[in-house]
Short mmCIF file of C-alpha atoms in Angstrom, two decimals:
data_model
loop_
_atom_site.label_atom_id
_atom_site.label_comp_id
_atom_site.label_asym_id
_atom_site.label_seq_id
_atom_site.Cartn_x
_atom_site.Cartn_y
_atom_site.Cartn_z
CA UNK L 1 -11.15 0.93 -12.59
CA UNK L 2 -13.62 2.29 -9.89
CA UNK L 3 -15.60 5.76 -10.51
CA UNK L 4 -14.72 8.87 -9.90
CA UNK L 5 -11.04 10.45 -10.53
CA UNK L 6 -8.29 9.34 -9.53
CA UNK L 7 -4.76 10.92 -9.01
CA UNK L 8 -2.05 8.99 -8.01
CA UNK L 9 0.79 12.14 -6.12
CA UNK L 10 4.01 10.98 -5.66
CA UNK L 11 7.43 11.43 -3.51
CA UNK L 12 11.42 11.09 -3.48
CA UNK L 13 10.84 7.23 -4.87
CA UNK L 14 8.60 8.27 -8.44
CA UNK L 15 11.46 10.75 -8.32
CA UNK L 16 7.85 13.97 -7.35
CA UNK L 17 5.92 11.60 -9.85
CA UNK L 18 8.05 11.67 -13.07
CA UNK L 19 8.67 8.30 -13.24
CA UNK L 20 4.75 7.26 -12.69
CA UNK L 21 4.30 8.33 -15.93
CA UNK L 22 4.30 5.54 -18.19
CA UNK L 23 3.49 2.75 -16.03
CA UNK L 24 -0.11 4.48 -14.96
CA UNK L 25 -3.47 4.69 -17.46
CA UNK L 26 -4.71 8.02 -19.34
CA UNK L 27 -7.25 8.11 -16.93
CA UNK L 28 -4.58 8.18 -13.43
CA UNK L 29 -3.58 11.94 -12.89
CA UNK L 30 0.25 12.13 -11.34
CA UNK L 31 1.05 15.26 -9.02
CA UNK L 32 4.13 15.82 -6.71
CA UNK L 33 2.25 16.66 -3.25
CA UNK L 34 1.73 20.02 -1.87
CA UNK L 35 0.44 22.43 -4.09
CA UNK L 36 -0.24 20.68 -6.83
CA UNK L 37 -2.00 17.76 -5.37
CA UNK L 38 -4.19 20.75 -3.60
CA UNK L 39 -4.14 22.63 -7.14
CA UNK L 40 -5.46 19.31 -9.04
CA UNK L 41 -8.18 17.50 -6.58
CA UNK L 42 -10.30 21.02 -6.25
CA UNK L 43 -10.63 20.97 -9.75
CA UNK L 44 -12.07 18.31 -9.38
CA UNK L 45 -13.83 18.38 -7.01
CA UNK L 46 -14.64 21.83 -8.87
CA UNK L 47 -15.95 19.66 -11.92
CA UNK L 48 -18.56 17.82 -9.21
CA UNK L 49 -16.10 14.31 -10.05
CA UNK L 50 -15.88 12.25 -6.57
CA UNK L 51 -11.55 11.81 -6.57
CA UNK L 52 -9.79 9.29 -4.52
CA UNK L 53 -5.72 10.22 -3.56
CA UNK L 54 -3.28 7.38 -3.88
CA UNK L 55 0.14 8.34 -1.68
CA UNK L 56 2.29 5.97 -4.72
CA UNK L 57 5.07 5.16 -2.02
CA UNK L 58 6.61 1.25 -2.34
CA UNK L 59 6.42 1.10 1.30
CA UNK L 60 9.99 3.55 1.68
CA UNK L 61 8.22 7.00 2.34
CA UNK L 62 5.93 7.15 5.51
CA UNK L 63 5.80 10.90 5.08
CA UNK L 64 3.96 10.87 1.64
CA UNK L 65 1.34 9.18 2.83
CA UNK L 66 -0.01 12.56 5.80
CA UNK L 67 1.66 14.82 3.49
CA UNK L 68 -1.25 14.40 1.73
CA UNK L 69 -3.53 13.65 4.42
CA UNK L 70 -2.73 17.13 5.10
CA UNK L 71 -2.81 18.42 2.53
CA UNK L 72 -6.56 17.16 1.53
CA UNK L 73 -7.12 18.07 4.81
CA UNK L 74 -6.81 21.57 3.68
CA UNK L 75 -9.28 21.74 0.81
CA UNK L 76 -13.44 22.90 2.50
CA UNK L 77 -15.83 20.56 4.51
CA UNK L 78 -17.55 20.56 0.24
CA UNK L 79 -14.73 19.30 -1.42
CA UNK L 80 -13.14 16.29 0.72
CA UNK L 81 -17.27 15.37 1.25
CA UNK L 82 -15.83 13.45 -2.65
CA UNK L 83 -12.52 13.02 -1.41
CA UNK L 84 -11.24 9.84 -0.10
CA UNK L 85 -7.43 8.80 0.47
CA UNK L 86 -6.73 5.71 -0.50
CA UNK L 87 -3.85 2.98 1.18
CA UNK L 88 -0.61 3.73 -0.08
CA UNK L 89 0.12 1.49 -2.54
CA UNK L 90 2.50 -0.87 -1.51
CA UNK L 91 4.33 -0.95 1.79
CA UNK L 92 7.63 -3.28 2.50
CA UNK L 93 5.69 -6.19 2.98
CA UNK L 94 4.87 -5.55 -0.42
CA UNK L 95 8.43 -4.58 -1.77
CA UNK L 96 10.12 -7.60 -0.98
CA UNK L 97 7.61 -9.78 -2.15
CA UNK L 98 8.06 -7.55 -6.26
CA UNK L 99 11.75 -7.72 -4.88
CA UNK L 100 11.55 -11.43 -4.91
CA UNK L 101 9.66 -11.54 -7.82
CA UNK L 102 11.95 -9.76 -9.98
CA UNK L 103 15.30 -11.65 -8.10
CA UNK L 104 13.83 -14.92 -9.31
CA UNK L 105 13.70 -13.83 -13.45
CA UNK L 106 17.22 -13.58 -12.62
CA UNK L 107 20.19 -15.50 -13.89
CA UNK L 108 21.48 -17.13 -9.98
CA UNK L 109 24.87 -16.49 -11.32
CA UNK L 110 24.23 -12.51 -11.52
CA UNK L 111 24.11 -10.23 -8.52
CA UNK L 112 21.56 -8.04 -7.75
CA UNK L 113 22.37 -4.36 -6.37
CA UNK L 114 19.17 -3.06 -4.85
CA UNK L 115 18.66 0.57 -5.57
CA UNK L 116 16.39 3.33 -4.43
CA UNK L 117 16.85 7.40 -4.35
CA UNK L 118 18.45 7.83 -1.21
CA UNK L 119 15.18 9.32 1.40
CA UNK L 120 15.83 9.60 5.55
CA UNK L 121 18.27 7.49 7.16
CA UNK L 122 15.45 5.95 8.70
CA UNK L 123 14.44 4.18 5.68
CA UNK L 124 18.36 4.21 3.71
CA UNK L 125 18.32 0.77 5.99
CA UNK L 126 15.36 -0.36 6.27
CA UNK L 127 16.35 -1.33 2.71
CA UNK L 128 19.63 -3.27 3.92
CA UNK L 129 17.44 -5.16 5.79
CA UNK L 130 15.10 -5.15 2.77
CA UNK L 131 17.90 -6.42 0.34
CA UNK L 132 18.98 -9.11 2.96
CA UNK L 133 15.02 -10.45 3.62
CA UNK L 134 15.14 -11.22 -0.63
CA UNK L 135 19.35 -13.10 -0.83
CA UNK L 136 17.35 -15.04 2.46
CA UNK L 137 14.49 -15.84 0.67
CA UNK L 138 15.70 -16.68 -2.21
CA UNK L 139 19.40 -18.14 -5.14
CA UNK L 140 22.49 -15.34 -5.69
CA UNK L 141 24.82 -15.88 -3.20
CA UNK L 142 25.49 -11.51 -3.69
CA UNK L 143 22.74 -8.34 -2.14
CA UNK L 144 24.33 -5.22 -2.21
CA UNK L 145 22.38 -2.42 -1.95
CA UNK L 146 22.83 1.31 -3.60
CA UNK L 147 21.16 4.79 -3.39
CA UNK L 148 20.46 6.65 -5.64
CA UNK L 149 22.38 10.17 -4.69
CA UNK L 150 23.38 8.60 -2.08
CA UNK L 151 26.56 6.41 -0.74
CA UNK L 152 27.43 4.02 -1.11
CA UNK L 153 25.59 5.19 -5.16
CA UNK L 154 25.46 2.89 -8.35
CA UNK L 155 28.97 2.91 -9.47
CA UNK L 156 30.28 2.19 -5.87
CA UNK L 157 28.13 -0.38 -5.11
CA UNK L 158 28.60 -2.25 -8.39
CA UNK L 159 32.59 -1.83 -8.14
CA UNK L 160 31.41 -3.37 -4.31
CA UNK L 161 29.59 -6.73 -5.95
CA UNK L 162 33.11 -6.76 -7.88
CA UNK L 163 35.33 -7.20 -5.14
CA UNK L 164 33.64 -9.44 -3.36
CA UNK L 165 34.80 -11.78 -6.89
CA UNK L 166 30.72 -11.34 -9.40
CA UNK L 167 31.75 -10.56 -13.10
CA UNK L 168 27.96 -9.65 -13.72
CA UNK L 169 25.61 -8.19 -11.61
CA UNK L 170 21.84 -6.51 -12.01
CA UNK L 171 20.42 -3.93 -11.28
CA UNK L 172 17.69 -4.51 -9.56
CA UNK L 173 14.92 -0.93 -8.34
CA UNK L 174 12.98 -0.87 -4.83
CA UNK L 175 11.37 2.29 -6.59
CA UNK L 176 10.11 3.70 -8.63
CA UNK L 177 13.07 5.41 -10.59
CA UNK L 178 14.93 3.39 -12.15
CA UNK L 179 19.12 4.24 -12.26
CA UNK L 180 21.20 4.63 -15.33
CA UNK L 181 23.90 2.14 -16.21
CA UNK L 182 27.16 3.55 -14.35
CA UNK L 183 29.40 0.33 -15.63
CA UNK L 184 27.91 -1.43 -18.89
CA UNK L 185 30.78 -3.91 -19.52
CA UNK L 186 29.80 -5.32 -15.64
CA UNK L 187 25.61 -4.75 -15.01
CA UNK L 188 22.79 -4.23 -17.29
CA UNK L 189 19.64 -2.80 -15.47
CA UNK L 190 17.31 -5.27 -13.59
CA UNK L 191 14.40 -3.31 -14.07
CA UNK L 192 10.88 -1.05 -13.79
CA UNK L 193 9.98 -3.64 -10.58
CA UNK L 194 6.63 -3.94 -12.12
CA UNK L 195 4.69 -3.99 -15.71
CA UNK L 196 1.98 -1.26 -16.50
CA UNK L 197 -0.37 -3.49 -16.10
CA UNK L 198 0.32 -5.13 -12.98
CA UNK L 199 0.40 -1.36 -11.72
CA UNK L 200 -2.85 -0.90 -13.06
CA UNK L 201 -3.63 -4.24 -11.09
CA UNK L 202 -2.71 -2.80 -7.65
CA UNK L 203 -4.49 1.09 -8.05
CA UNK L 204 -7.69 -0.30 -8.89
CA UNK L 205 -7.38 -2.38 -5.44
CA UNK L 206 -6.58 0.36 -3.40
CA UNK L 207 -8.82 3.12 -5.15
CA UNK L 208 -12.34 0.58 -5.34
CA UNK L 209 -11.23 -0.83 -1.50
CA UNK L 210 -11.00 3.37 -0.37
CA UNK L 211 -14.29 3.37 -1.32
CA UNK L 212 -15.56 1.09 -0.12
CA UNK L 213 -15.09 1.86 4.00
CA UNK L 214 -16.33 5.04 2.90
CA UNK L 215 -19.59 3.57 1.13
CA UNK L 216 -19.75 1.09 4.42
CA UNK L 217 -17.75 3.59 7.44
CA UNK L 218 -18.16 6.44 6.12
CA UNK L 219 -14.22 6.83 6.77
CA UNK L 220 -12.52 9.26 4.35
CA UNK L 221 -9.38 7.86 5.05
CA UNK L 222 -7.86 11.64 6.44
CA UNK L 223 -7.13 10.41 10.35
CA UNK L 224 -5.90 6.75 9.01
CA UNK L 225 -3.02 9.42 6.02
CA UNK L 226 -2.04 11.34 9.74
CA UNK L 227 -0.49 8.67 11.36
CA UNK L 228 0.86 7.25 8.45
CA UNK L 229 5.27 8.72 9.35
CA UNK L 230 3.66 9.34 13.87
CA UNK L 231 6.51 6.75 14.93
CA UNK L 232 8.34 7.84 12.08
CA UNK L 233 9.81 3.63 11.54
CA UNK L 234 9.51 0.42 13.14
CA UNK L 235 12.11 1.05 15.84
CA UNK L 236 11.34 4.11 16.23
CA UNK L 237 15.01 5.50 16.66
CA UNK L 238 16.05 9.13 16.94
CA UNK L 239 18.90 11.04 15.83
CA UNK L 240 20.98 13.85 18.04
CA UNK L 241 17.91 16.29 19.48
CA UNK L 242 14.99 13.82 19.38
CA UNK L 243 12.80 13.43 22.11
CA UNK L 244 13.24 10.69 25.30
CA UNK L 245 11.56 8.80 26.52
CA UNK L 246 10.99 9.10 30.03
CA UNK L 247 7.78 7.64 32.81
CA UNK L 248 5.26 5.46 31.60
CA UNK L 249 2.32 8.55 30.24
CA UNK L 250 -1.52 6.81 28.73
CA UNK L 251 -3.04 7.50 25.86
CA UNK L 252 -4.09 11.76 27.48
CA UNK L 253 -0.44 12.76 28.47
CA UNK L 254 0.68 13.68 24.98
CA UNK L 255 1.27 17.51 24.43
CA UNK L 256 1.69 19.47 20.41
CA UNK L 257 4.13 19.28 18.35
CA UNK L 258 5.41 22.69 16.80
CA UNK L 259 5.72 22.44 12.46
CA UNK L 260 9.08 21.67 12.57
CA UNK L 261 10.61 21.55 15.33
CA UNK L 262 11.69 18.82 17.40
CA UNK L 263 8.16 16.61 19.73
CA UNK L 264 8.68 17.74 22.85
CA UNK L 265 5.85 15.44 24.66
CA UNK L 266 7.80 12.77 26.39
CA UNK L 267 6.80 8.60 26.09
CA UNK L 268 7.17 6.35 28.38
CA UNK L 269 9.23 3.42 27.37
CA UNK L 270 5.69 1.44 25.54
CA UNK L 271 3.53 3.25 22.70
CA UNK L 272 -0.15 3.70 22.95
CA UNK L 273 -1.53 2.17 19.62
CA UNK L 274 -3.30 4.62 18.72
CA UNK L 275 -1.34 7.01 18.06
CA UNK L 276 -2.69 10.79 17.57
CA UNK L 277 -3.46 12.90 14.50
CA UNK L 278 -1.82 15.38 13.10
CA UNK L 279 -3.47 18.67 11.45
CA UNK L 280 -2.22 20.69 7.72
CA UNK L 281 -0.09 22.41 9.49
CA UNK L 282 1.55 19.64 10.84
CA UNK L 283 0.74 20.58 15.07
CA UNK L 284 -0.74 17.54 16.95
CA UNK L 285 -4.59 17.53 18.10
CA UNK L 286 -4.92 18.95 21.53
CA UNK L 287 -5.65 16.58 24.97
CA UNK L 288 -6.35 17.85 27.99
CA UNK L 289 -2.46 17.60 29.37
CA UNK L 290 -0.50 16.11 31.99
CA UNK L 291 -1.68 14.70 33.88
CA UNK L 292 0.89 13.99 37.63
CA UNK L 293 0.89 9.55 37.77
CA UNK L 294 -0.72 9.48 41.90
CA UNK L 295 1.66 7.76 44.14
CA UNK L 296 5.88 7.63 44.86
CA UNK L 297 7.67 7.96 41.36
CA UNK L 298 8.40 4.89 38.28
CA UNK L 299 11.54 3.81 39.12
CA UNK L 300 14.43 5.23 36.88
CA UNK L 301 15.34 3.25 33.56
CA UNK L 302 18.38 3.19 32.13
CA UNK L 303 18.80 5.39 28.00
CA UNK L 304 20.39 2.13 27.37
CA UNK L 305 17.33 -0.28 28.98
CA UNK L 306 14.38 0.86 26.31
CA UNK L 307 13.12 -2.00 25.05
CA UNK L 308 11.58 -0.37 20.98
CA UNK L 309 9.62 -2.15 19.46
CA UNK L 310 10.23 -3.31 15.58
CA UNK L 311 13.59 -3.82 16.39
CA UNK L 312 15.16 -5.66 13.84
CA UNK L 313 18.60 -7.67 13.22
CA UNK L 314 19.28 -7.55 9.95
CA UNK L 315 19.48 -3.80 9.21
CA UNK L 316 23.92 -3.54 7.57
CA UNK L 317 25.71 -1.15 7.93
CA UNK L 318 26.84 -0.19 4.34
CA UNK L 319 30.25 -0.94 3.99
CA UNK L 320 28.70 -4.98 4.74
CA UNK L 321 27.12 -7.35 1.68
CA UNK L 322 23.64 -8.16 3.35
CA UNK L 323 24.56 -11.57 3.70
#
């Protein structure tokens, strides 16, 4: 482990960090976000310790990263000078690889039920894409999804696997939380996803990379962290009342966000990859305002013709098996 203190911050994937405590070494503090993270980092910095904060998401909680960055911005300048925010523990691509490795240890004649705590609608939908890719490159005929605290829940997931003719179902966690076995006669646990030595190895790599960036570039990771959840997912999807897509704009044409309400700025059909950072209260950084476009107005685009980046054909509704 790199010098200094390490603070692992958990979100809904780990039940606020509680599911992590048996996997982390004695030198790693485990907290939930917000005030608990703020108090822990402040106490460590008061002792003069450098601190690295690692968001313990497996790729399904980008908001955890942004929340951690906003919390660290609330530290005093002196405390921030000795604090870095690491890259997330894992990404969705890492999660697919870890699930495939876990699936390879399960007999091919058993069904897989990929489980995770329910989160935002997009991350729940993305779990179906992840499960589809696990099946695509694996050897199991049936790979279903269940959401702990959501729909379908693990009991319903097992029922669906049984309805497809499967005799035995293995619960494969795609999170730090592992569900209880709903039907021991027909299913069994397949977790945890990662063993403690593997967790320690990945965590050490994230901490080392964070301090190397800080020492080489003066990068504390906060600006990157603030942008983590800006696009709300790969396809930039919005529910009712979300912001709309309008005429093209430059990277200077953003307005500001309120701390809790919907976005009030207008996006063009193409996004500048340099998204604007959010401050500790959720507000966007100030820009010079909107500039009227030169020349005639752009042609009108039908709402259903806007092409979103990253749209994935493998997202399936919850009532279908991802295969």
